Amino acid sequence: MIRINENYLKLQSSYLFSNIAQRVSAFQENHPERKIIKLGIGDVTRALPSACIHAFHTAVDEMAEDHSFRGYGPEQGYACLREKIAENDFRARGADVSPQEIFVSDGAKCDTGNIQELFATDIRIAIPDPVYPVYLDTNVMAGRTGLFEKDRYQGVVYLDCTKENEFIPELPKNSVDLIYLCFPNNPTGAVATRDILKSWVDYATENHALILYDAAYEAFVRDETIPRSIYEIDGAREVAIEFRSFSKTAGFTGTRCAYTVVPKTCIAYDGLGKKHFLHAMWNRRHSTKFNGVSYPVQKAAEAVYSEEGRIQARALIDYYMKNAALIRKEMAGLGYTCAGGDNSPYIWIEGKMDSWGFFDLLLNKAGVVCTPGAGFGQCGEGFIRISAFNSYENVKEAMVRIKEALY
Ligand code: PLP
């Protein structure tokens, strides 16, 4: 008899975005004349940089001729892209990462979800709350948690991120083995200073633990004192894996390209306490289960590092950050406590009521869609997330409507 992985039965239905969609369509049915402005989902809205489009076209044309056609590429990614990543994203900032330590992939979602395969099922995992839901759900699927009781999975060490700790998780009181960190954070927009990251690297070193560092939003960091990569911190090469994505940094959400850095010095242990190199293990996993990102997509990603690509990608981020600044200024002006938006495209707003209540208020009175914070974890209750991914004109109009609705 074919049997299922019963861990899937523990999963909570992902009500968040379907629930939002239902409420939005009900509102639209009742108010067909009303234009809804969506500042909910974290998807970019602006076109790819023209440097990427040009490289994309050229690579597609190469595929049209026998002499320049390419079939399977290296599973880890083409050397030309890996070299540019290592040089520009890491070495230029004093972080020691080599091209061979970079694994190009089709998304940070897949990588942050798949990486847990490398680890034993009976380790203790620490996950921030609120946070991007993939970290938790993939560990539930793998059987690393107990049942969902009283709003939380048993056996998980939740790292509460609250107004009191400025949405920066505190070090666990007891020893944990695998730690997820996400900075700039989705959904709170919080960023970690060098000292905070150092304290996590020291904790991981002392406890023989590993940090999974999701830096999908690093391009939004404006404060030069904030590290973009965990490898800017001494000792991180032994205890951290980092995830990056072209999705938000250059508009690749629909084009799909990302990468994971697994330093050759990064270690974990077997049941007898013997050290193993995670680079070799991830290489084995990646080349067994993945056949590489398409050549034109990698060439488009490589163009992000050209002179014009850099300028254009920066302009994209600047555009969204102008939206973020406006949202934060207007919401703060209305008396709401806000976090994020200064080094992140997300503004995390304390709603003075429950998350769904505030969501409904903004939808029904202003025709604006946000994301209820409770969807990202228990500690998100009472907050909403407003995203800067839309046109400036729409953001401006949304803020005028919210002002009118809430005054
Ligand atoms: N990591 C975080 C924190 C995210 O918010 C997202 C997407 O919203 C991802 C990863 C997924 O990135 P990708 O598009 O590369 O799969």
mmCIF file of N, CA, C and O in Angstrom, residues 32-94:
data_model
loop_
_atom_site.group_PDB
_atom_site.id
_atom_site.type_symbol
_atom_site.label_atom_id
_atom_site.label_comp_id
_atom_site.label_asym_id
_atom_site.label_seq_id
_atom_site.Cartn_x
_atom_site.Cartn_y
_atom_site.Cartn_z
ATOM 1 N N PRO A 32 -17.636 47.387 -7.774
ATOM 2 C CA PRO A 32 -16.951 47.201 -9.070
ATOM 3 C C PRO A 32 -16.302 48.483 -9.588
ATOM 4 O O PRO A 32 -15.369 48.434 -10.381
ATOM 5 N N GLU A 33 -16.800 49.635 -9.124
ATOM 6 C CA GLU A 33 -16.275 50.916 -9.633
ATOM 7 C C GLU A 33 -14.946 51.285 -8.965
ATOM 8 O O GLU A 33 -14.220 52.137 -9.439
ATOM 9 N N ARG A 34 -14.616 50.640 -7.874
ATOM 10 C CA ARG A 34 -13.464 51.043 -7.050
ATOM 11 C C ARG A 34 -12.172 50.404 -7.552
ATOM 12 O O ARG A 34 -12.110 49.188 -7.749
ATOM 13 N N LYS A 35 -11.142 51.218 -7.767
ATOM 14 C CA LYS A 35 -9.834 50.676 -8.171
ATOM 15 C C LYS A 35 -9.069 50.272 -6.895
ATOM 16 O O LYS A 35 -8.882 51.093 -5.994
ATOM 17 N N ILE A 36 -8.686 48.993 -6.878
ATOM 18 C CA ILE A 36 -7.954 48.509 -5.701
ATOM 19 C C ILE A 36 -6.454 48.710 -5.915
ATOM 20 O O ILE A 36 -5.946 48.482 -7.018
ATOM 21 N N ILE A 37 -5.764 49.156 -4.886
ATOM 22 C CA ILE A 37 -4.296 49.301 -4.989
ATOM 23 C C ILE A 37 -3.658 48.217 -4.131
ATOM 24 O O ILE A 37 -3.912 48.142 -2.922
ATOM 25 N N LYS A 38 -2.848 47.383 -4.769
ATOM 26 C CA LYS A 38 -2.282 46.233 -4.059
ATOM 27 C C LYS A 38 -0.879 46.528 -3.541
ATOM 28 O O LYS A 38 0.059 46.711 -4.326
ATOM 29 N N LEU A 39 -0.755 46.584 -2.225
ATOM 30 C CA LEU A 39 0.559 46.755 -1.597
ATOM 31 C C LEU A 39 0.767 45.577 -0.642
ATOM 32 O O LEU A 39 1.300 45.727 0.453
ATOM 33 N N GLY A 40 0.286 44.424 -1.079
ATOM 34 C CA GLY A 40 0.330 43.234 -0.236
ATOM 35 C C GLY A 40 1.488 42.331 -0.586
ATOM 36 O O GLY A 40 2.533 42.324 0.052
ATOM 37 N N ILE A 41 1.325 41.589 -1.638
ATOM 38 C CA ILE A 41 2.282 40.543 -1.985
ATOM 39 C C ILE A 41 3.657 41.133 -2.334
ATOM 40 O O ILE A 41 3.754 42.237 -2.866
ATOM 41 N N GLY A 42 4.706 40.376 -2.004
ATOM 42 C CA GLY A 42 6.078 40.873 -2.209
ATOM 43 C C GLY A 42 6.605 40.590 -3.598
ATOM 44 O O GLY A 42 7.682 40.013 -3.731
ATOM 45 N N ASP A 43 5.861 40.989 -4.627
ATOM 46 C CA ASP A 43 6.366 40.767 -5.988
ATOM 47 C C ASP A 43 6.680 42.113 -6.621
ATOM 48 O O ASP A 43 5.938 43.084 -6.435
ATOM 49 N N VAL A 44 7.778 42.136 -7.370
ATOM 50 C CA VAL A 44 8.176 43.387 -8.009
ATOM 51 C C VAL A 44 7.216 43.718 -9.157
ATOM 52 O O VAL A 44 6.513 42.835 -9.658
ATOM 53 N N THR A 45 7.209 44.988 -9.555
ATOM 54 C CA THR A 45 6.255 45.402 -10.584
ATOM 55 C C THR A 45 6.934 46.037 -11.791
ATOM 56 O O THR A 45 6.288 46.246 -12.811
ATOM 57 N N ARG A 46 8.213 46.342 -11.677
ATOM 58 C CA ARG A 46 8.879 47.069 -12.778
ATOM 59 C C ARG A 46 9.676 46.123 -13.675
ATOM 60 O O ARG A 46 10.137 45.076 -13.229
ATOM 61 N N ALA A 47 9.855 46.547 -14.921
ATOM 62 C CA ALA A 47 10.518 45.708 -15.932
ATOM 63 C C ALA A 47 11.980 45.424 -15.567
ATOM 64 O O ALA A 47 12.605 46.170 -14.809
ATOM 65 N N LEU A 48 12.505 44.347 -16.136
ATOM 66 C CA LEU A 48 13.921 44.008 -15.951
ATOM 67 C C LEU A 48 14.793 45.141 -16.496
ATOM 68 O O LEU A 48 14.416 45.807 -17.465
ATOM 69 N N PRO A 49 15.986 45.325 -15.925
ATOM 70 C CA PRO A 49 16.913 46.328 -16.470
ATOM 71 C C PRO A 49 17.194 46.032 -17.949
ATOM 72 O O PRO A 49 17.304 44.857 -18.340
ATOM 73 N N SER A 50 17.347 47.089 -18.761
ATOM 74 C CA SER A 50 17.531 46.847 -20.204
ATOM 75 C C SER A 50 18.835 46.104 -20.475
ATOM 76 O O SER A 50 18.928 45.345 -21.451
ATOM 77 N N ALA A 51 19.842 46.277 -19.624
ATOM 78 C CA ALA A 51 21.101 45.528 -19.814
ATOM 79 C C ALA A 51 20.828 44.021 -19.723
ATOM 80 O O ALA A 51 21.410 43.218 -20.475
ATOM 81 N N CYS A 52 19.942 43.621 -18.822
ATOM 82 C CA CYS A 52 19.596 42.194 -18.660
ATOM 83 C C CYS A 52 18.816 41.708 -19.880
ATOM 84 O O CYS A 52 19.061 40.609 -20.388
ATOM 85 N N ILE A 53 17.872 42.532 -20.327
ATOM 86 C CA ILE A 53 17.060 42.145 -21.487
ATOM 87 C C ILE A 53 17.954 41.960 -22.713
ATOM 88 O O ILE A 53 17.813 40.995 -23.469
ATOM 89 N N HIS A 54 18.910 42.862 -22.887
ATOM 90 C CA HIS A 54 19.805 42.782 -24.044
ATOM 91 C C HIS A 54 20.620 41.480 -23.982
ATOM 92 O O HIS A 54 20.719 40.742 -24.969
ATOM 93 N N ALA A 55 21.164 41.177 -22.799
ATOM 94 C CA ALA A 55 21.970 39.953 -22.642
ATOM 95 C C ALA A 55 21.108 38.702 -22.832
ATOM 96 O O ALA A 55 21.542 37.702 -23.420
ATOM 97 N N PHE A 56 19.881 38.788 -22.357
ATOM 98 C CA PHE A 56 18.903 37.701 -22.485
ATOM 99 C C PHE A 56 18.679 37.403 -23.986
ATOM 100 O O PHE A 56 18.809 36.267 -24.446
ATOM 101 N N HIS A 57 18.371 38.468 -24.760
ATOM 102 C CA HIS A 57 18.131 38.327 -26.199
ATOM 103 C C HIS A 57 19.349 37.724 -26.901
ATOM 104 O O HIS A 57 19.210 36.814 -27.721
ATOM 105 N N THR A 58 20.517 38.242 -26.585
ATOM 106 C CA THR A 58 21.739 37.774 -27.246
ATOM 107 C C THR A 58 21.933 36.283 -26.975
ATOM 108 O O THR A 58 22.273 35.509 -27.873
ATOM 109 N N ALA A 59 21.684 35.881 -25.729
ATOM 110 C CA ALA A 59 21.876 34.471 -25.367
ATOM 111 C C ALA A 59 20.837 33.584 -26.055
ATOM 112 O O ALA A 59 21.150 32.465 -26.475
ATOM 113 N N VAL A 60 19.622 34.087 -26.192
ATOM 114 C CA VAL A 60 18.589 33.307 -26.904
ATOM 115 C C VAL A 60 19.016 33.131 -28.363
ATOM 116 O O VAL A 60 18.914 32.031 -28.929
ATOM 117 N N ASP A 61 19.546 34.187 -28.962
ATOM 118 C CA ASP A 61 20.021 34.088 -30.354
ATOM 119 C C ASP A 61 21.157 33.075 -30.476
ATOM 120 O O ASP A 61 21.244 32.352 -31.467
ATOM 121 N N GLU A 62 22.019 33.005 -29.478
ATOM 122 C CA GLU A 62 23.104 32.004 -29.493
ATOM 123 C C GLU A 62 22.527 30.588 -29.538
ATOM 124 O O GLU A 62 23.097 29.685 -30.154
ATOM 125 N N MET A 63 21.397 30.409 -28.875
ATOM 126 C CA MET A 63 20.773 29.075 -28.843
ATOM 127 C C MET A 63 20.190 28.692 -30.211
ATOM 128 O O MET A 63 19.861 27.529 -30.447
ATOM 129 N N ALA A 64 20.057 29.678 -31.099
ATOM 130 C CA ALA A 64 19.434 29.433 -32.405
ATOM 131 C C ALA A 64 20.430 28.932 -33.457
ATOM 132 O O ALA A 64 20.038 28.614 -34.577
ATOM 133 N N GLU A 65 21.713 28.921 -33.131
ATOM 134 C CA GLU A 65 22.743 28.502 -34.099
ATOM 135 C C GLU A 65 23.487 27.288 -33.548
ATOM 136 O O GLU A 65 23.854 27.272 -32.365
ATOM 137 N N ASP A 66 23.738 26.312 -34.413
ATOM 138 C CA ASP A 66 24.430 25.094 -33.945
ATOM 139 C C ASP A 66 25.772 25.405 -33.285
ATOM 140 O O ASP A 66 26.120 24.819 -32.270
ATOM 141 N N HIS A 67 26.511 26.363 -33.879
ATOM 142 C CA HIS A 67 27.869 26.583 -33.358
ATOM 143 C C HIS A 67 27.876 27.237 -31.974
ATOM 144 O O HIS A 67 28.833 27.109 -31.231
ATOM 145 N N SER A 68 26.792 27.952 -31.624
ATOM 146 C CA SER A 68 26.790 28.619 -30.315
ATOM 147 C C SER A 68 25.741 28.024 -29.364
ATOM 148 O O SER A 68 25.631 28.443 -28.208
ATOM 149 N N PHE A 69 24.998 27.045 -29.841
ATOM 150 C CA PHE A 69 23.972 26.387 -29.013
ATOM 151 C C PHE A 69 24.603 25.763 -27.763
ATOM 152 O O PHE A 69 25.726 25.277 -27.807
ATOM 153 N N ARG A 70 23.866 25.762 -26.665
ATOM 154 C CA ARG A 70 24.335 25.104 -25.436
ATOM 155 C C ARG A 70 23.263 24.178 -24.892
ATOM 156 O O ARG A 70 22.098 24.561 -24.814
ATOM 157 N N GLY A 71 23.668 23.009 -24.499
ATOM 158 C CA GLY A 71 22.752 22.061 -23.856
ATOM 159 C C GLY A 71 22.891 22.185 -22.344
ATOM 160 O O GLY A 71 22.951 23.295 -21.817
ATOM 161 N N TYR A 72 22.984 21.067 -21.665
ATOM 162 C CA TYR A 72 23.167 21.111 -20.210
ATOM 163 C C TYR A 72 24.396 21.945 -19.867
ATOM 164 O O TYR A 72 25.455 21.778 -20.471
ATOM 165 N N GLY A 73 24.232 22.798 -18.875
ATOM 166 C CA GLY A 73 25.392 23.560 -18.395
ATOM 167 C C GLY A 73 25.863 22.965 -17.093
ATOM 168 O O GLY A 73 25.289 21.981 -16.610
ATOM 169 N N PRO A 74 26.885 23.559 -16.473
ATOM 170 C CA PRO A 74 27.306 23.062 -15.160
ATOM 171 C C PRO A 74 26.162 23.237 -14.149
ATOM 172 O O PRO A 74 25.528 24.299 -14.136
ATOM 173 N N GLU A 75 25.909 22.210 -13.345
ATOM 174 C CA GLU A 75 24.783 22.310 -12.390
ATOM 175 C C GLU A 75 24.958 23.491 -11.436
ATOM 176 O O GLU A 75 24.006 24.103 -10.975
ATOM 177 N N GLN A 76 26.215 23.799 -11.130
ATOM 178 C CA GLN A 76 26.501 24.862 -10.157
ATOM 179 C C GLN A 76 26.394 26.260 -10.759
ATOM 180 O O GLN A 76 26.459 27.254 -10.026
ATOM 181 N N GLY A 77 26.272 26.339 -12.063
ATOM 182 C CA GLY A 77 26.182 27.638 -12.736
ATOM 183 C C GLY A 77 27.399 27.878 -13.607
ATOM 184 O O GLY A 77 28.462 27.295 -13.375
ATOM 185 N N TYR A 78 27.248 28.743 -14.609
ATOM 186 C CA TYR A 78 28.372 29.058 -15.500
ATOM 187 C C TYR A 78 29.426 29.861 -14.742
ATOM 188 O O TYR A 78 29.087 30.727 -13.919
ATOM 189 N N ALA A 79 30.689 29.564 -15.055
ATOM 190 C CA ALA A 79 31.807 30.215 -14.355
ATOM 191 C C ALA A 79 31.734 31.735 -14.486
ATOM 192 O O ALA A 79 32.005 32.465 -13.524
ATOM 193 N N CYS A 80 31.313 32.219 -15.686
ATOM 194 C CA CYS A 80 31.302 33.678 -15.882
ATOM 195 C C CYS A 80 30.390 34.364 -14.856
ATOM 196 O O CYS A 80 30.740 35.422 -14.311
ATOM 197 N N LEU A 81 29.253 33.749 -14.552
ATOM 198 C CA LEU A 81 28.347 34.350 -13.563
ATOM 199 C C LEU A 81 28.894 34.182 -12.145
ATOM 200 O O LEU A 81 28.907 35.131 -11.351
ATOM 201 N N ARG A 82 29.391 33.002 -11.831
ATOM 202 C CA ARG A 82 29.897 32.751 -10.467
ATOM 203 C C ARG A 82 31.082 33.669 -10.139
ATOM 204 O O ARG A 82 31.217 34.149 -9.005
ATOM 205 N N GLU A 83 31.914 33.927 -11.148
ATOM 206 C CA GLU A 83 33.066 34.816 -10.906
ATOM 207 C C GLU A 83 32.610 36.242 -10.618
ATOM 208 O O GLU A 83 33.108 36.904 -9.706
ATOM 209 N N LYS A 84 31.617 36.688 -11.383
ATOM 210 C CA LYS A 84 31.131 38.073 -11.180
ATOM 211 C C LYS A 84 30.473 38.201 -9.803
ATOM 212 O O LYS A 84 30.623 39.206 -9.125
ATOM 213 N N ILE A 85 29.731 37.172 -9.409
ATOM 214 C CA ILE A 85 29.076 37.210 -8.090
ATOM 215 C C ILE A 85 30.138 37.313 -6.995
ATOM 216 O O ILE A 85 30.063 38.177 -6.104
ATOM 217 N N ALA A 86 31.129 36.428 -7.065
ATOM 218 C CA ALA A 86 32.158 36.404 -6.005
ATOM 219 C C ALA A 86 32.872 37.745 -5.926
ATOM 220 O O ALA A 86 33.079 38.297 -4.834
ATOM 221 N N GLU A 87 33.208 38.298 -7.094
ATOM 222 C CA GLU A 87 33.983 39.535 -7.115
ATOM 223 C C GLU A 87 33.150 40.715 -6.606
ATOM 224 O O GLU A 87 33.583 41.462 -5.726
ATOM 225 N N ASN A 88 31.938 40.850 -7.168
ATOM 226 C CA ASN A 88 31.152 42.063 -6.891
ATOM 227 C C ASN A 88 30.343 42.004 -5.594
ATOM 228 O O ASN A 88 30.240 42.995 -4.884
ATOM 229 N N ASP A 89 29.749 40.862 -5.317
ATOM 230 C CA ASP A 89 28.868 40.801 -4.143
ATOM 231 C C ASP A 89 29.636 40.521 -2.856
ATOM 232 O O ASP A 89 29.118 40.766 -1.765
ATOM 233 N N PHE A 90 30.842 39.972 -2.965
ATOM 234 C CA PHE A 90 31.549 39.579 -1.743
ATOM 235 C C PHE A 90 32.938 40.211 -1.623
ATOM 236 O O PHE A 90 33.193 40.983 -0.704
ATOM 237 N N ARG A 91 33.827 39.894 -2.576
ATOM 238 C CA ARG A 91 35.203 40.370 -2.401
ATOM 239 C C ARG A 91 35.278 41.890 -2.358
ATOM 240 O O ARG A 91 36.065 42.442 -1.582
ATOM 241 N N ALA A 92 34.453 42.554 -3.167
ATOM 242 C CA ALA A 92 34.462 44.018 -3.182
ATOM 243 C C ALA A 92 34.078 44.582 -1.811
ATOM 244 O O ALA A 92 34.375 45.737 -1.499
ATOM 245 N N ARG A 93 33.426 43.785 -0.982
ATOM 246 C CA ARG A 93 33.025 44.240 0.354
ATOM 247 C C ARG A 93 33.878 43.599 1.444
ATOM 248 O O ARG A 93 33.504 43.590 2.626
ATOM 249 N N GLY A 94 34.983 43.006 1.035
ATOM 250 C CA GLY A 94 35.905 42.430 2.019
ATOM 251 C C GLY A 94 35.474 41.070 2.532
ATOM 252 O O GLY A 94 35.980 40.598 3.550
#
